[in-house]
Amino acid sequence: MSAYKTPEFLVVIPARLGSTRLPRKPLADIGGKPMVVRVAERAQQSLAQSVVVATDSAEIEAACREHRIECLLTSADHPTGTDRLAEVAQLLKLPANALVVNVQGDEPLIPPELINQVAQALANNVQCAISTIAVPISDASEINNPNVVKVVLNHAGEALYFSRAPIPFVRDSQSTQKIVHLRHLGIYAYRAEFLQAYTRLEPAPPEQAEALEQLRALWNGYKIAVHTATEAPPAGVDTPDDLERVRRLLEP
């Protein structure tokens, strides 16, 4: 953390049962607890004032209640997790300047410090509506991997563009200037007033082409602060193999 005063923020964890690669993923058992509960417990280790799971599933709500995790039932019609966060901000009657950190419900190993860092980045950059995290790419094969989202920053550490393509493209491989490619991590902090504005924005052409939701904000002129972390956190859970890996790591 920096010398700045630690900001007040809350964590919201969107969770839904629908998953093509790993059915009922939020309720997958990890050491006797559902995955969404494991994620919430990691988030509770951050400096957040509160941690809330947002879901459209009564089963997920019941699992959270059983483990004393705050949970809100939200609409089943939200097209994105950001829309679900906007409903939570309304339900909680958050003030316009409240900071909301979106932690994905399939990140049971997320470092609490990463949550603090993304909140701090937004608090430090009052001109930005969103903040997120990037890490330097050390494995060159990731630069051309479309499943690895890259981001290019301006001199102020704000996002210029996110892409699945290799950006920036290094035209002259003999260039003496060392380019550090950055991998974007899918954790965000938002100002509550932006969440309400987001629900009124139409999907943007670059967003639809890249299948990257954050491009809607850039397309409409919102600024995104990017904190560059030193190393990537452990991978989340997308597949049965991922689930087994996390289970082994969290074995008592």
Short mmCIF file of C-alpha atoms in Angstrom, two decimals, residues 52-250:
data_model
loop_
_atom_site.label_atom_id
_atom_site.label_comp_id
_atom_site.label_asym_id
_atom_site.label_seq_id
_atom_site.Cartn_x
_atom_site.Cartn_y
_atom_site.Cartn_z
CA VAL A 52 -21.36 -8.93 -0.20
CA VAL A 53 -22.19 -11.78 -2.56
CA ALA A 54 -24.65 -10.80 -5.30
CA THR A 55 -26.57 -13.65 -6.89
CA ASP A 56 -29.77 -14.64 -8.67
CA SER A 57 -29.72 -18.09 -7.04
CA ALA A 58 -31.59 -19.02 -3.87
CA GLU A 59 -29.15 -21.94 -3.44
CA ILE A 60 -26.15 -19.62 -3.43
CA GLU A 61 -27.93 -17.27 -1.04
CA ALA A 62 -28.65 -20.17 1.33
CA ALA A 63 -25.03 -21.35 1.22
CA CYS A 64 -23.81 -17.84 2.06
CA ARG A 65 -26.26 -17.47 4.93
CA GLU A 66 -25.14 -20.81 6.34
CA HIS A 67 -21.57 -19.52 6.50
CA ARG A 68 -22.58 -16.03 7.69
CA ILE A 69 -21.63 -14.33 4.44
CA GLU A 70 -23.77 -11.33 3.51
CA CYS A 71 -25.70 -12.03 0.30
CA LEU A 72 -28.18 -10.10 -1.83
CA LEU A 73 -30.61 -11.65 -4.28
CA THR A 74 -30.50 -9.74 -7.56
CA SER A 75 -32.28 -9.96 -10.90
CA ALA A 76 -31.68 -12.96 -13.15
CA ASP A 77 -31.76 -10.72 -16.22
CA HIS A 78 -28.41 -8.92 -15.89
CA PRO A 79 -26.30 -9.32 -19.05
CA THR A 80 -23.02 -8.63 -17.21
CA GLY A 81 -21.55 -8.76 -13.73
CA THR A 82 -21.22 -4.97 -13.82
CA ASP A 83 -24.98 -4.62 -14.25
CA ARG A 84 -25.41 -6.85 -11.20
CA LEU A 85 -23.06 -4.59 -9.23
CA ALA A 86 -25.14 -1.58 -10.25
CA GLU A 87 -28.24 -3.21 -8.76
CA VAL A 88 -26.33 -3.90 -5.53
CA ALA A 89 -25.29 -0.24 -5.36
CA GLN A 90 -28.95 0.72 -5.68
CA LEU A 91 -30.15 -1.82 -3.11
CA LEU A 92 -27.54 -0.62 -0.61
CA LYS A 93 -28.24 3.03 -1.47
CA LEU A 94 -24.54 3.72 -1.90
CA PRO A 95 -23.47 7.37 -2.25
CA ALA A 96 -22.15 8.45 -5.66
CA ASN A 97 -18.52 8.48 -4.52
CA ALA A 98 -18.56 5.06 -2.82
CA LEU A 99 -15.86 2.65 -4.01
CA VAL A 100 -17.00 -0.84 -5.02
CA VAL A 101 -14.48 -3.61 -5.75
CA ASN A 102 -15.69 -6.42 -8.01
CA VAL A 103 -14.07 -9.74 -7.09
CA GLN A 104 -14.85 -12.66 -9.37
CA GLY A 105 -16.61 -15.58 -7.69
CA ASP A 106 -14.12 -18.12 -9.05
CA GLU A 107 -11.00 -16.67 -7.37
CA PRO A 108 -10.69 -18.61 -4.08
CA LEU A 109 -6.95 -17.88 -3.91
CA ILE A 110 -7.10 -14.14 -4.62
CA PRO A 111 -4.55 -12.26 -2.49
CA PRO A 112 -6.32 -9.81 -0.16
CA GLU A 113 -3.57 -7.25 -0.86
CA LEU A 114 -4.57 -7.22 -4.54
CA ILE A 115 -8.07 -6.15 -3.47
CA ASN A 116 -6.58 -3.36 -1.38
CA GLN A 117 -4.40 -2.23 -4.28
CA VAL A 118 -7.22 -1.89 -6.79
CA ALA A 119 -9.27 0.15 -4.29
CA GLN A 120 -6.28 2.34 -3.49
CA ALA A 121 -5.63 2.93 -7.20
CA LEU A 122 -9.13 4.33 -7.68
CA ALA A 123 -8.97 6.43 -4.52
CA ASN A 124 -5.66 7.92 -5.68
CA ASN A 125 -6.97 8.80 -9.17
CA VAL A 126 -10.00 11.01 -8.68
CA GLN A 127 -10.27 11.64 -12.44
CA CYS A 128 -10.94 7.95 -13.09
CA ALA A 129 -14.26 6.09 -12.84
CA ILE A 130 -12.65 2.64 -12.74
CA SER A 131 -9.41 1.03 -11.63
CA THR A 132 -7.94 -2.36 -12.39
CA ILE A 133 -4.70 -4.35 -12.17
CA ALA A 134 -2.04 -5.42 -14.67
CA VAL A 135 1.15 -7.45 -14.34
CA PRO A 136 4.22 -7.61 -16.60
CA ILE A 137 4.22 -10.57 -18.97
CA SER A 138 7.27 -12.76 -18.45
CA ASP A 139 6.25 -15.66 -20.72
CA ALA A 140 6.55 -14.49 -24.33
CA SER A 141 3.97 -17.05 -25.50
CA GLU A 142 1.28 -15.11 -23.62
CA ILE A 143 1.74 -12.04 -25.83
CA ASN A 144 0.14 -13.79 -28.81
CA ASN A 145 -2.39 -15.77 -26.76
CA PRO A 146 -5.90 -14.32 -27.30
CA ASN A 147 -6.99 -15.71 -23.94
CA VAL A 148 -4.49 -13.38 -22.27
CA VAL A 149 -5.83 -9.82 -22.34
CA LYS A 150 -3.19 -7.13 -22.81
CA VAL A 151 -3.39 -3.45 -21.85
CA VAL A 152 -1.42 -0.39 -22.97
CA LEU A 153 -1.12 2.58 -20.60
CA ASN A 154 -0.49 6.29 -21.02
CA HIS A 155 2.15 8.20 -19.05
CA ALA A 156 -0.28 8.67 -16.15
CA GLY A 157 -0.92 4.95 -15.73
CA GLU A 158 -4.36 5.10 -17.35
CA ALA A 159 -5.55 2.52 -19.86
CA LEU A 160 -5.31 3.47 -23.53
CA TYR A 161 -6.71 0.18 -24.82
CA PHE A 162 -7.30 -3.45 -23.88
CA SER A 163 -6.95 -6.20 -26.46
CA ARG A 164 -6.61 -9.91 -27.03
CA ALA A 165 -4.11 -9.02 -29.75
CA PRO A 166 -0.39 -8.45 -29.01
CA ILE A 167 -0.33 -4.77 -28.01
CA PRO A 168 1.80 -2.80 -28.37
CA PHE A 169 2.87 -4.52 -31.59
CA VAL A 170 6.68 -4.44 -31.84
CA ARG A 171 7.33 -3.74 -35.51
CA ASP A 172 11.13 -3.65 -35.30
CA SER A 173 12.44 -6.57 -33.27
CA GLN A 174 15.88 -4.95 -33.29
CA SER A 175 14.61 -1.88 -31.50
CA THR A 176 16.78 -0.86 -28.56
CA GLN A 177 13.73 0.28 -26.61
CA LYS A 178 12.56 -2.44 -24.24
CA ILE A 179 8.78 -2.88 -24.35
CA VAL A 180 7.11 -4.42 -21.31
CA HIS A 181 3.85 -6.07 -22.28
CA LEU A 182 1.19 -6.00 -19.58
CA ARG A 183 -1.37 -8.66 -18.82
CA HIS A 184 -4.71 -7.40 -17.54
CA LEU A 185 -6.19 -9.09 -14.45
CA GLY A 186 -9.97 -9.21 -14.15
CA ILE A 187 -10.42 -7.31 -10.89
CA TYR A 188 -12.00 -3.86 -10.87
CA ALA A 189 -12.94 -1.04 -8.55
CA TYR A 190 -15.74 1.35 -9.54
CA ARG A 191 -17.26 4.55 -8.27
CA ALA A 192 -20.90 3.91 -7.52
CA GLU A 193 -22.05 6.76 -9.77
CA PHE A 194 -20.30 5.11 -12.74
CA LEU A 195 -22.11 1.82 -12.10
CA GLN A 196 -25.44 3.58 -12.58
CA ALA A 197 -24.18 5.33 -15.73
CA TYR A 198 -22.86 2.04 -17.13
CA THR A 199 -26.31 0.46 -17.20
CA ARG A 200 -27.41 3.18 -19.65
CA LEU A 201 -24.47 2.74 -22.06
CA GLU A 202 -24.93 0.81 -25.29
CA PRO A 203 -22.39 -1.93 -26.07
CA ALA A 204 -19.46 -0.47 -28.03
CA PRO A 205 -18.12 -1.85 -31.34
CA PRO A 206 -14.62 -2.59 -29.94
CA GLU A 207 -16.20 -4.28 -26.92
CA GLN A 208 -18.25 -6.54 -29.15
CA ALA A 209 -15.30 -7.32 -31.42
CA GLU A 210 -12.90 -8.19 -28.58
CA ALA A 211 -15.53 -9.51 -26.12
CA LEU A 212 -14.04 -7.20 -23.49
CA GLU A 213 -16.60 -5.37 -21.39
CA GLN A 214 -14.19 -2.70 -20.13
CA LEU A 215 -13.88 -1.25 -23.64
CA ARG A 216 -17.42 0.13 -23.28
CA ALA A 217 -16.12 2.52 -20.63
CA LEU A 218 -13.16 3.67 -22.75
CA TRP A 219 -15.36 4.06 -25.83
CA ASN A 220 -17.59 6.43 -23.88
CA GLY A 221 -14.75 8.54 -22.52
CA TYR A 222 -14.37 7.16 -19.01
CA LYS A 223 -10.86 6.83 -17.61
CA ILE A 224 -9.49 3.61 -16.15
CA ALA A 225 -6.58 3.73 -13.68
CA VAL A 226 -4.29 0.70 -13.90
CA HIS A 227 -2.10 -0.39 -10.99
CA THR A 228 0.86 -2.48 -12.11
CA ALA A 229 1.44 -5.30 -9.63
CA THR A 230 4.71 -7.17 -9.43
CA GLU A 231 3.33 -10.66 -9.97
CA ALA A 232 0.13 -12.40 -11.01
CA PRO A 233 -2.08 -14.05 -8.39
CA PRO A 234 -2.84 -17.79 -8.56
CA ALA A 235 -5.16 -18.69 -11.43
CA GLY A 236 -8.91 -18.85 -10.84
CA VAL A 237 -11.23 -21.81 -11.40
CA ASP A 238 -12.61 -22.36 -14.91
CA THR A 239 -12.37 -26.11 -15.38
CA PRO A 240 -12.57 -29.34 -13.32
CA ASP A 241 -8.76 -29.53 -13.41
CA ASP A 242 -8.55 -26.01 -11.97
CA LEU A 243 -10.91 -27.05 -9.19
CA GLU A 244 -8.76 -30.04 -8.27
CA ARG A 245 -5.63 -27.86 -8.24
CA VAL A 246 -7.25 -25.41 -5.80
CA ARG A 247 -8.56 -28.23 -3.62
CA ARG A 248 -5.05 -29.60 -3.26
CA LEU A 249 -3.67 -26.18 -2.36
CA LEU A 250 -6.31 -25.61 0.31
#
